[in-house]
Coordinates of C-alpha atoms in Angstrom, one line a residue:
Chain A
M24 CA -13.4 23.4 -29.7
R25 CA -10.1 23.0 -27.7
W26 CA -10.7 21.2 -24.6
F27 CA -9.9 23.9 -21.7
W28 CA -12.1 24.4 -19.0
F29 CA -11.3 27.4 -17.9
D30 CA -9.8 30.5 -19.0
R31 CA -6.2 31.9 -16.9
F32 CA -4.9 31.1 -13.3
T33 CA -5.7 33.8 -11.0
E34 CA -3.6 32.5 -8.0
F35 CA -1.0 29.9 -8.4
E36 CA 1.0 28.9 -5.0
P37 CA 3.5 25.8 -5.7
G38 CA 2.5 22.3 -4.3
R39 CA -0.5 24.4 -2.4
R40 CA -3.2 25.8 -4.2
A41 CA -4.5 27.0 -7.6
V42 CA -7.2 29.3 -8.3
A43 CA -8.6 29.5 -11.6
V44 CA -11.4 31.3 -13.3
K45 CA -13.7 30.9 -16.4
C46 CA -16.1 33.1 -18.0
V47 CA -19.3 30.9 -19.1
T48 CA -20.3 32.7 -23.1
L49 CA -22.9 31.6 -25.3
A50 CA -20.5 31.8 -28.1
E51 CA -19.1 28.6 -26.7
E52 CA -21.4 25.5 -28.9
H53 CA -21.9 23.3 -26.2
L54 CA -24.3 25.6 -24.3
H55 CA -26.6 25.6 -27.3
D56 CA -27.2 22.1 -27.1
H57 CA -27.6 22.0 -23.2
W58 CA -30.1 23.4 -23.7
A59 CA -31.3 25.5 -26.5
E60 CA -34.4 26.7 -24.9
F61 CA -32.6 27.0 -21.8
P62 CA -28.8 27.3 -21.4
V63 CA -27.0 25.8 -18.5
M64 CA -23.0 25.3 -18.2
P65 CA -23.1 21.2 -17.5
P66 CA -21.9 20.2 -14.4
S67 CA -19.2 17.5 -15.9
L68 CA -17.6 20.3 -17.5
M69 CA -17.6 22.0 -14.0
I70 CA -16.0 18.9 -12.8
E71 CA -13.3 19.0 -15.6
G72 CA -12.5 22.5 -14.7
M73 CA -11.6 21.7 -11.5
A74 CA -9.9 18.4 -12.7
Q75 CA -7.9 20.7 -15.0
T76 CA -6.9 23.6 -12.5
A77 CA -6.1 20.5 -9.9
G78 CA -4.2 18.8 -12.2
I79 CA -1.7 21.3 -13.4
L80 CA -1.2 22.0 -9.7
V81 CA -0.4 18.5 -8.8
G82 CA 1.8 18.1 -11.8
E83 CA 3.5 21.2 -11.4
A84 CA 4.1 20.2 -7.5
R85 CA 6.7 17.8 -8.7
Q86 CA 8.3 19.7 -12.1
F87 CA 5.7 17.7 -14.1
R88 CA 7.9 14.6 -14.6
E89 CA 5.1 12.6 -14.2
K90 CA 1.9 12.2 -16.1
V91 CA -1.0 12.7 -14.4
I92 CA -4.5 11.8 -15.0
L93 CA -7.9 12.1 -13.0
A94 CA -8.6 8.6 -11.1
K95 CA -11.7 9.5 -8.7
I96 CA -14.3 11.6 -8.4
K97 CA -14.4 11.6 -4.2
R98 CA -17.0 13.9 -3.8
A99 CA -18.6 16.3 -6.6
E100 CA -21.9 18.7 -5.5
L101 CA -23.0 21.0 -7.7
R102 CA -25.9 23.1 -6.3
Q103 CA -26.9 25.5 -8.7
L104 CA -27.5 26.1 -12.3
V105 CA -24.5 28.5 -14.2
R106 CA -25.9 30.6 -17.2
P107 CA -24.6 32.2 -19.5
G108 CA -22.6 35.8 -18.5
S109 CA -21.5 33.9 -15.5
R110 CA -18.2 33.7 -14.0
L111 CA -16.8 30.4 -12.7
R112 CA -14.0 30.0 -10.2
Y113 CA -12.3 26.9 -9.3
E114 CA -10.1 26.7 -5.8
A115 CA -8.1 23.9 -5.8
D116 CA -5.9 22.9 -2.8
V117 CA -3.5 19.9 -2.4
E118 CA -4.8 17.8 0.3
S119 CA -2.2 14.9 0.1
L120 CA 0.6 14.1 -2.4
S121 CA 2.7 11.3 -2.8
D122 CA 5.2 9.4 -5.1
G123 CA 2.1 7.4 -6.8
A124 CA -0.6 10.0 -6.6
A125 CA -2.4 13.3 -4.8
S126 CA -5.4 14.1 -3.4
T127 CA -7.2 17.8 -3.9
R128 CA -10.3 19.8 -2.2
G129 CA -12.0 21.8 -4.3
R130 CA -14.6 24.8 -3.9
V131 CA -16.5 26.0 -7.0
F132 CA -18.0 29.4 -7.0
C133 CA -20.3 31.3 -9.6
D134 CA -19.8 35.0 -9.5
D135 CA -18.4 34.9 -5.7
A136 CA -21.5 32.6 -4.4
H137 CA -19.9 29.2 -3.1
I138 CA -22.3 26.9 -5.1
G139 CA -20.3 23.7 -4.6
D140 CA -17.0 21.3 -4.2
V141 CA -15.6 18.8 -6.0
D142 CA -12.8 16.4 -4.3
L143 CA -10.4 14.7 -6.8
V144 CA -7.7 11.8 -6.5
F145 CA -5.2 12.0 -9.2
S146 CA -2.8 9.1 -10.2
H147 CA 0.7 9.3 -11.4
V148 CA 0.4 6.9 -14.5
D149 CA 3.9 6.4 -14.7
N150 CA 4.4 4.9 -11.2
N151 CA 0.7 3.2 -10.6
I152 CA 0.6 1.4 -14.4
S153 CA 3.1 -0.8 -14.8
G154 CA 3.5 -2.7 -18.0
L155 CA 1.3 -0.7 -20.2
E156 CA 3.5 1.4 -22.9
F157 CA 2.6 5.1 -22.7
P158 CA 4.2 7.8 -25.1
Q159 CA 7.8 9.2 -24.5
E160 CA 6.0 12.8 -24.5
N161 CA 4.0 14.0 -22.1
F162 CA -0.1 13.5 -23.4
V163 CA -1.2 15.0 -20.3
F164 CA 0.8 18.7 -19.9
T165 CA 1.0 19.5 -23.5
D166 CA 2.2 22.5 -24.9
E167 CA -1.3 24.1 -25.0
F168 CA -2.0 23.5 -21.4
M169 CA 1.6 24.5 -20.1
G170 CA 0.4 27.8 -22.0
L171 CA -2.3 28.7 -19.3
L172 CA 0.5 28.6 -16.5
R173 CA 3.1 30.1 -18.5
S174 CA 0.4 33.2 -18.7
F175 CA -0.3 33.2 -15.2
R176 CA 1.4 37.1 -14.4
P177 CA 0.4 37.1 -10.4
G178 CA 3.0 40.4 -10.2
Q179 CA 4.1 38.5 -6.7
P180 CA 7.0 36.5 -5.5
Q181 CA 5.5 32.9 -5.8
G182 CA 4.9 33.3 -9.6
V183 CA 6.0 30.5 -11.1
A184 CA 9.1 29.8 -13.3
L185 CA 8.6 27.5 -16.0
Chain B
M47 CA -6.4 3.8 20.5
T48 CA -8.0 0.4 21.2
R49 CA -9.0 -2.0 18.2
D50 CA -12.3 -1.2 18.3
E51 CA -11.9 2.7 18.1
I52 CA -9.4 1.9 15.0
L53 CA -12.3 -0.3 13.6
A54 CA -14.9 2.3 13.9
K55 CA -12.7 4.9 12.2
V56 CA -11.4 2.7 9.6
R57 CA -15.4 2.2 8.7
A58 CA -15.7 5.3 8.8
T59 CA -13.4 6.3 6.4
L60 CA -14.2 3.0 4.0
V61 CA -17.9 4.1 4.5
E62 CA -16.9 7.5 2.6
A63 CA -14.2 5.8 0.3
L64 CA -16.0 3.0 -1.3
S65 CA -19.9 4.9 -0.7
V66 CA -21.3 1.6 1.0
D67 CA -23.2 1.4 3.8
E68 CA -22.1 0.6 7.3
E69 CA -23.5 -2.2 8.1
E70 CA -21.7 -4.0 5.3
V71 CA -18.1 -2.8 6.2
T72 CA -17.7 -5.6 9.0
E73 CA -14.5 -7.0 9.9
D74 CA -14.1 -10.1 8.0
A75 CA -15.7 -8.1 4.5
F76 CA -13.2 -8.2 1.9
L77 CA -12.3 -4.5 0.2
R78 CA -12.3 -6.0 -3.1
K79 CA -14.8 -8.5 -3.3
D80 CA -17.1 -7.7 -1.1
L81 CA -17.0 -3.8 -0.8
G82 CA -16.4 -3.1 -4.6
A83 CA -12.9 -1.6 -4.1
E84 CA -10.8 -0.9 -7.5
S85 CA -7.3 0.0 -7.4
I86 CA -7.6 3.6 -7.3
D87 CA -9.8 3.1 -4.3
F88 CA -6.5 1.8 -2.5
L89 CA -4.8 5.1 -3.4
D90 CA -8.0 6.8 -1.9
I91 CA -8.0 5.0 1.4
V92 CA -4.3 5.4 2.2
F93 CA -4.9 9.1 1.6
R94 CA -7.7 9.0 3.9
L95 CA -6.4 6.7 6.4
E96 CA -3.1 8.9 6.9
K97 CA -5.7 12.3 7.3
T98 CA -8.0 10.4 10.0
F99 CA -5.1 9.0 11.9
G100 CA -2.4 11.2 11.7
I101 CA -0.3 8.8 10.2
K102 CA 2.4 8.7 6.6
I103 CA 2.1 5.8 4.5
A104 CA 4.5 4.9 2.5
Q105 CA 3.9 4.5 -1.6
D106 CA 4.7 0.4 -1.1
E107 CA 3.8 0.0 2.3
L108 CA 0.3 -1.4 2.0
I109 CA 0.5 -3.5 -1.1
P110 CA 4.5 -3.7 -1.5
R111 CA 5.2 -3.2 -5.3
D112 CA 9.0 -3.3 -4.7
I113 CA 8.0 -7.1 -4.5
V114 CA 5.4 -7.7 -6.6
Q115 CA 7.3 -5.7 -9.7
N116 CA 10.5 -7.4 -9.1
P117 CA 11.6 -9.7 -11.6
Q118 CA 13.7 -11.7 -9.0
F119 CA 10.4 -12.8 -7.2
V120 CA 7.6 -12.8 -10.1
A121 CA 7.7 -15.7 -12.7
A122 CA 5.1 -15.6 -15.4
G123 CA 2.5 -13.0 -12.9
R124 CA 3.2 -15.5 -10.1
L125 CA 5.1 -14.6 -6.9
N126 CA 7.7 -17.5 -6.7
E127 CA 9.0 -18.8 -2.7
D128 CA 11.3 -15.8 -2.5
G129 CA 8.9 -13.7 -3.4
L130 CA 6.3 -14.9 -1.0
A131 CA 9.0 -15.0 2.2
A132 CA 9.2 -11.4 1.2
L133 CA 5.6 -10.5 0.9
N134 CA 4.9 -12.1 4.4
R135 CA 7.8 -10.3 6.0
A136 CA 6.4 -7.2 4.4
M137 CA 3.0 -7.5 5.4
P138 CA 2.6 -9.1 8.5
H139 CA -0.9 -7.3 8.9
A140 CA -2.3 -9.5 6.3
D141 CA -3.3 -13.4 5.9
L142 CA -2.1 -14.7 2.9
S143 CA -2.6 -17.8 3.6
A144 CA -5.3 -18.5 0.8
F145 CA -3.3 -16.5 -1.5
S146 CA -0.3 -18.6 -1.3
S147 CA -1.7 -21.4 -2.4
N148 CA -1.6 -19.7 -6.0
P149 CA -0.1 -16.5 -5.3
R150 CA -1.3 -14.6 -9.0
I151 CA -0.2 -10.7 -8.7
D152 CA -3.1 -9.3 -9.8
D153 CA -5.3 -11.6 -6.9
L154 CA -3.0 -9.4 -4.1
P155 CA -6.0 -6.9 -3.2
D156 CA -8.0 -9.5 -2.7
V157 CA -6.5 -10.6 0.6
F158 CA -7.0 -7.1 2.1
T159 CA -10.2 -7.2 4.4
V160 CA -11.7 -4.5 6.7
G161 CA -9.4 -6.3 9.6
T162 CA -6.4 -6.0 7.8
I163 CA -6.7 -2.3 7.6
V164 CA -7.4 -2.2 11.2
S165 CA -4.2 -4.2 11.9
F166 CA -2.3 -2.3 9.7
V167 CA -3.6 0.9 11.1
Q168 CA -2.6 -0.6 14.5
S169 CA 0.6 -1.5 13.5
K170 CA 1.8 1.9 12.5
L171 CA 0.3 3.5 15.4
G172 CA 2.3 1.4 17.9
K173 CA 5.7 2.6 16.1

Protein backbone atom coordinates (compact mmCIF):
# COMPACT_ATOMS: atom_id res chain seq x y z
CA MET A 1 0.00 0.00 0.00
CA ARG A 2 1.27 3.49 -0.84
CA TRP A 3 0.94 6.29 1.69
CA PHE A 4 -1.33 8.54 -0.40
CA TRP A 5 -4.42 9.72 1.35
CA PHE A 6 -5.94 11.70 -1.44
CA ASP A 7 -6.33 10.81 -5.10
CA ARG A 8 -5.94 14.13 -6.92
CA PHE A 9 -6.10 17.87 -6.66
CA THR A 10 -9.15 19.59 -8.09
CA GLU A 11 -8.05 23.13 -7.21
CA PHE A 12 -4.63 24.60 -6.52
CA GLU A 13 -4.00 28.30 -5.98
CA PRO A 14 -0.31 28.66 -5.08
CA GLY A 15 0.26 30.07 -1.62
CA ARG A 16 -3.48 30.30 -0.90
CA ARG A 17 -5.67 27.27 -1.32
CA ALA A 18 -5.79 23.65 -2.39
CA VAL A 19 -8.69 21.24 -2.78
CA ALA A 20 -8.15 17.51 -3.09
CA VAL A 21 -10.50 14.56 -3.35
CA LYS A 22 -10.33 10.98 -2.18
CA CYS A 23 -12.67 8.21 -3.17
CA VAL A 24 -13.10 5.68 -0.37
CA THR A 25 -13.25 2.14 -1.69
CA LEU A 26 -13.53 -1.33 -0.24
CA ALA A 27 -10.43 -2.27 -2.24
CA GLU A 28 -8.43 -0.52 0.50
CA GLU A 29 -7.19 -3.11 2.92
CA HIS A 30 -7.28 -0.94 6.00
CA LEU A 31 -11.07 -0.72 5.80
CA HIS A 32 -11.31 -4.46 6.38
CA ASP A 33 -9.58 -4.04 9.71
CA HIS A 34 -11.57 -0.93 10.62
CA TRP A 35 -13.96 -2.71 10.92
CA ALA A 36 -14.69 -6.07 9.32
CA GLU A 37 -18.41 -5.96 10.04
CA PHE A 38 -18.81 -2.24 9.55
CA PRO A 39 -16.00 -0.64 7.50
CA VAL A 40 -15.48 3.08 8.01
CA MET A 41 -12.66 5.43 7.02
CA PRO A 42 -10.46 6.02 10.11
CA PRO A 43 -10.59 9.67 11.18
CA SER A 44 -6.80 9.63 11.72
CA LEU A 45 -6.36 8.93 8.00
CA MET A 46 -8.69 11.80 7.11
CA ILE A 47 -6.43 14.05 9.18
CA GLU A 48 -3.48 12.61 7.23
CA GLY A 49 -5.33 13.34 3.97
CA MET A 50 -5.77 16.95 5.02
CA ALA A 51 -2.13 17.10 6.14
CA GLN A 52 -0.96 15.89 2.73
CA THR A 53 -3.23 18.34 0.89
CA ALA A 54 -2.21 21.30 3.06
CA GLY A 55 1.44 20.19 3.33
CA ILE A 56 1.94 20.24 -0.44
CA LEU A 57 0.20 23.64 -0.56
CA VAL A 58 2.61 24.98 2.09
CA GLY A 59 5.68 23.41 0.47
CA GLU A 60 4.82 24.76 -2.96
CA ALA A 61 4.38 28.26 -1.54
CA ARG A 62 8.16 28.36 -0.99
CA GLN A 63 9.04 26.29 -4.05
CA PHE A 64 9.70 23.17 -1.94
CA ARG A 65 12.94 24.68 -0.60
CA GLU A 66 12.18 23.40 2.90
CA LYS A 67 11.11 20.05 4.20
CA VAL A 68 7.63 20.64 5.58
CA ILE A 69 6.41 18.40 8.37
CA LEU A 70 3.17 18.32 10.31
CA ALA A 71 3.95 19.88 13.68
CA LYS A 72 0.63 20.26 15.44
CA ILE A 73 -3.02 19.46 14.99
CA LYS A 74 -4.66 22.63 16.26
CA ARG A 75 -8.17 21.32 15.84
CA ALA A 76 -9.69 18.16 14.41
CA GLU A 77 -13.43 17.65 14.46
CA LEU A 78 -14.91 14.94 12.27
CA ARG A 79 -18.59 14.54 12.89
CA GLN A 80 -19.72 11.77 10.56
CA LEU A 81 -18.75 8.19 9.76
CA VAL A 82 -17.43 7.84 6.22
CA ARG A 83 -18.38 4.59 4.50
CA PRO A 84 -16.92 2.92 1.38
CA GLY A 85 -18.35 4.48 -1.77
CA SER A 86 -18.08 7.98 -0.35
CA ARG A 87 -16.11 10.82 -1.90
CA LEU A 88 -14.10 12.90 0.52
CA ARG A 89 -13.05 16.45 -0.30
CA TYR A 90 -10.29 18.26 1.60
CA GLU A 91 -10.28 22.05 1.33
CA ALA A 92 -7.12 23.66 2.74
CA ASP A 93 -6.40 27.39 3.04
CA VAL A 94 -3.12 28.96 4.14
CA GLU A 95 -3.77 31.07 7.20
CA SER A 96 -0.18 32.18 7.98
CA LEU A 97 3.16 31.49 6.40
CA SER A 98 6.60 32.44 7.75
CA ASP A 99 10.21 31.36 7.27
CA GLY A 100 9.91 28.68 9.91
CA ALA A 101 6.33 27.52 9.86
CA ALA A 102 2.82 27.75 8.47
CA SER A 103 -0.71 27.33 9.71
CA THR A 104 -3.64 26.16 7.63
CA ARG A 105 -7.41 25.91 8.03
CA GLY A 106 -9.12 22.89 6.58
CA ARG A 107 -12.66 21.78 5.90
CA VAL A 108 -13.63 18.17 5.19
CA PHE A 109 -16.61 17.25 3.05
CA CYS A 110 -18.21 13.87 2.41
CA ASP A 111 -20.30 13.75 -0.75
CA ASP A 112 -20.60 17.55 -0.51
CA ALA A 113 -21.76 17.58 3.13
CA HIS A 114 -19.46 19.55 5.45
CA ILE A 115 -18.52 16.93 8.04
CA GLY A 116 -15.47 18.34 9.76
CA ASP A 117 -12.67 20.82 10.31
CA VAL A 118 -8.95 20.12 10.57
CA ASP A 119 -6.62 23.06 11.34
CA LEU A 120 -2.89 22.34 11.26
CA VAL A 121 0.53 23.84 11.97
CA PHE A 122 3.50 22.86 9.81
CA SER A 123 7.17 23.37 10.60
CA HIS A 124 9.96 23.87 8.09
CA VAL A 125 12.44 21.44 9.59
CA ASP A 126 15.43 22.93 7.79
CA ASN A 127 14.83 26.16 9.67
CA ASN A 128 13.60 24.95 13.02
CA ILE A 129 15.58 21.93 14.10
CA SER A 130 19.13 23.10 14.27
CA GLY A 131 21.88 20.71 15.12
CA LEU A 132 20.08 17.69 13.66
CA GLU A 133 21.22 16.27 10.38
CA PHE A 134 18.72 15.44 7.70
CA PRO A 135 19.32 13.74 4.37
CA GLN A 136 20.11 16.10 1.52
CA GLU A 137 17.24 14.77 -0.52
CA ASN A 138 13.78 16.03 0.24
CA PHE A 139 12.31 13.06 2.08
CA VAL A 140 8.98 14.83 2.52
CA PHE A 141 8.25 15.82 -1.05
CA THR A 142 9.26 12.66 -2.83
CA ASP A 143 8.85 12.23 -6.57
CA GLU A 144 5.73 10.18 -5.92
CA PHE A 145 4.20 13.00 -3.92
CA MET A 146 5.20 15.59 -6.48
CA GLY A 147 3.46 13.51 -9.11
CA LEU A 148 0.15 14.34 -7.44
CA LEU A 149 0.77 18.00 -8.09
CA ARG A 150 2.18 17.51 -11.58
CA SER A 151 -0.91 15.58 -12.56
CA PHE A 152 -3.14 18.51 -11.61
CA ARG A 153 -4.70 19.75 -14.85
CA PRO A 154 -6.95 22.63 -14.04
CA GLY A 155 -7.26 24.09 -17.53
CA GLN A 156 -6.96 27.40 -15.73
CA PRO A 157 -4.24 30.04 -15.69
CA GLN A 158 -3.31 29.34 -12.04
CA GLY A 159 -2.01 25.89 -12.93
CA VAL A 160 1.28 25.09 -11.25
CA ALA A 161 4.42 24.85 -13.36
CA LEU A 162 7.03 22.53 -11.85
CA MET B 1 -5.41 48.95 24.10
CA THR B 2 -4.81 48.70 27.88
CA ARG B 3 -2.61 46.01 29.42
CA ASP B 4 -5.72 44.36 30.92
CA GLU B 5 -7.36 44.22 27.50
CA ILE B 6 -4.23 42.69 26.01
CA LEU B 7 -4.05 40.20 28.90
CA ALA B 8 -7.65 39.10 28.28
CA LYS B 9 -6.93 38.41 24.61
CA VAL B 10 -3.61 36.69 25.37
CA ARG B 11 -5.36 34.45 27.90
CA ALA B 12 -8.00 33.46 25.36
CA THR B 13 -5.24 32.78 22.81
CA LEU B 14 -3.30 30.55 25.22
CA VAL B 15 -6.41 28.67 26.35
CA GLU B 16 -6.99 27.67 22.72
CA ALA B 17 -3.37 27.06 21.77
CA LEU B 18 -2.46 24.98 24.81
CA SER B 19 -5.84 23.44 25.66
CA VAL B 20 -5.66 24.67 29.25
CA ASP B 21 -8.33 26.04 31.57
CA GLU B 22 -8.70 29.79 31.74
CA GLU B 23 -8.07 29.80 35.50
CA GLU B 24 -4.60 28.34 34.89
CA VAL B 25 -3.58 31.22 32.64
CA THR B 26 -2.54 33.75 35.26
CA GLU B 27 -0.11 36.53 34.43
CA ASP B 28 2.73 34.87 36.34
CA ALA B 29 2.17 31.35 34.95
CA PHE B 30 5.13 29.97 33.00
CA LEU B 31 4.25 28.77 29.51
CA ARG B 32 6.45 25.68 29.56
CA LYS B 33 6.54 24.69 33.23
CA ASP B 34 2.96 25.56 34.23
CA LEU B 35 0.97 25.41 30.98
CA GLY B 36 2.85 22.59 29.25
CA ALA B 37 3.88 24.51 26.12
CA GLU B 38 6.27 22.69 23.79
CA SER B 39 8.52 24.29 21.19
CA ILE B 40 5.95 23.69 18.44
CA ASP B 41 3.35 25.49 20.54
CA PHE B 42 5.43 28.66 20.37
CA LEU B 43 5.03 28.65 16.57
CA ASP B 44 1.28 28.23 16.97
CA ILE B 45 1.11 30.97 19.61
CA VAL B 46 2.97 33.40 17.32
CA PHE B 47 0.50 32.76 14.48
CA ARG B 48 -2.46 33.21 16.83
CA LEU B 49 -1.06 36.46 18.28
CA GLU B 50 -0.56 37.83 14.77
CA LYS B 51 -4.17 37.10 13.92
CA THR B 52 -5.65 38.25 17.24
CA PHE B 53 -3.80 41.55 17.40
CA GLY B 54 -3.27 42.23 13.68
CA ILE B 55 0.50 42.40 14.10
CA LYS B 56 3.41 40.83 12.24
CA ILE B 57 5.94 38.91 14.31
CA ALA B 58 9.23 38.12 12.60
CA GLN B 59 10.64 34.63 13.08
CA ASP B 60 13.36 35.62 15.54
CA GLU B 61 11.40 38.24 17.40
CA LEU B 62 9.93 36.22 20.26
CA ILE B 63 12.91 33.87 20.66
CA PRO B 64 15.98 35.42 18.99
CA ARG B 65 17.49 32.37 17.35
CA ASP B 66 19.98 34.60 15.56
CA ILE B 67 21.57 35.07 19.00
CA VAL B 68 21.12 31.66 20.59
CA GLN B 69 22.45 29.89 17.49
CA ASN B 70 25.33 32.28 16.91
CA PRO B 71 28.68 30.54 17.64
CA GLN B 72 30.07 33.95 18.63
CA PHE B 73 27.64 33.98 21.58
CA VAL B 74 27.38 30.30 22.48
CA ALA B 75 29.80 27.77 23.97
CA ALA B 76 28.92 24.29 25.24
CA GLY B 77 25.21 25.01 25.02
CA ARG B 78 25.42 28.19 27.11
CA LEU B 79 25.39 31.87 26.25
CA ASN B 80 28.55 33.82 27.05
CA GLU B 81 28.57 37.35 28.46
CA ASP B 82 28.32 38.98 25.05
CA GLY B 83 25.45 36.65 24.19
CA LEU B 84 23.61 37.51 27.38
CA ALA B 85 24.05 41.21 26.69
CA ALA B 86 22.70 40.75 23.16
CA LEU B 87 19.79 38.71 24.50
CA ASN B 88 18.90 41.37 27.05
CA ARG B 89 18.81 43.95 24.27
CA ALA B 90 16.68 41.70 22.04
CA MET B 91 14.21 40.65 24.76
CA PRO B 92 13.31 43.73 26.80
CA HIS B 93 9.88 42.18 27.40
CA ALA B 94 11.35 39.24 29.36
CA ASP B 95 12.82 38.91 32.84
CA LEU B 96 16.13 37.18 32.19
CA SER B 97 17.54 37.47 35.72
CA ALA B 98 17.04 33.81 36.72
CA PHE B 99 18.13 32.57 33.28
CA SER B 100 21.31 34.67 33.42
CA SER B 101 22.67 32.73 36.41
CA ASN B 102 22.90 29.57 34.28
CA PRO B 103 22.19 30.57 30.67
CA ARG B 104 21.60 27.16 29.08
CA ILE B 105 20.10 27.68 25.62
CA ASP B 106 17.67 24.81 26.15
CA ASP B 107 16.23 26.64 29.17
CA LEU B 108 15.43 29.87 27.35
CA PRO B 109 11.75 28.97 26.72
CA ASP B 110 11.43 28.74 30.54
CA VAL B 111 11.62 32.53 30.82
CA PHE B 112 8.24 33.01 29.14
CA THR B 113 5.34 33.75 31.41
CA VAL B 114 1.90 34.90 30.34
CA GLY B 115 3.00 38.37 31.44
CA THR B 116 6.04 38.15 29.14
CA ILE B 117 3.75 37.57 26.19
CA VAL B 118 1.53 40.48 27.26
CA SER B 119 4.57 42.79 27.50
CA PHE B 120 5.78 41.58 24.12
CA VAL B 121 2.43 42.32 22.47
CA GLN B 122 2.23 45.66 24.28
CA SER B 123 5.60 46.67 22.86
CA LYS B 124 4.57 45.54 19.36
CA LEU B 125 1.32 47.52 19.51
CA GLY B 126 3.21 50.57 20.77
CA LYS B 127 5.55 50.60 17.78
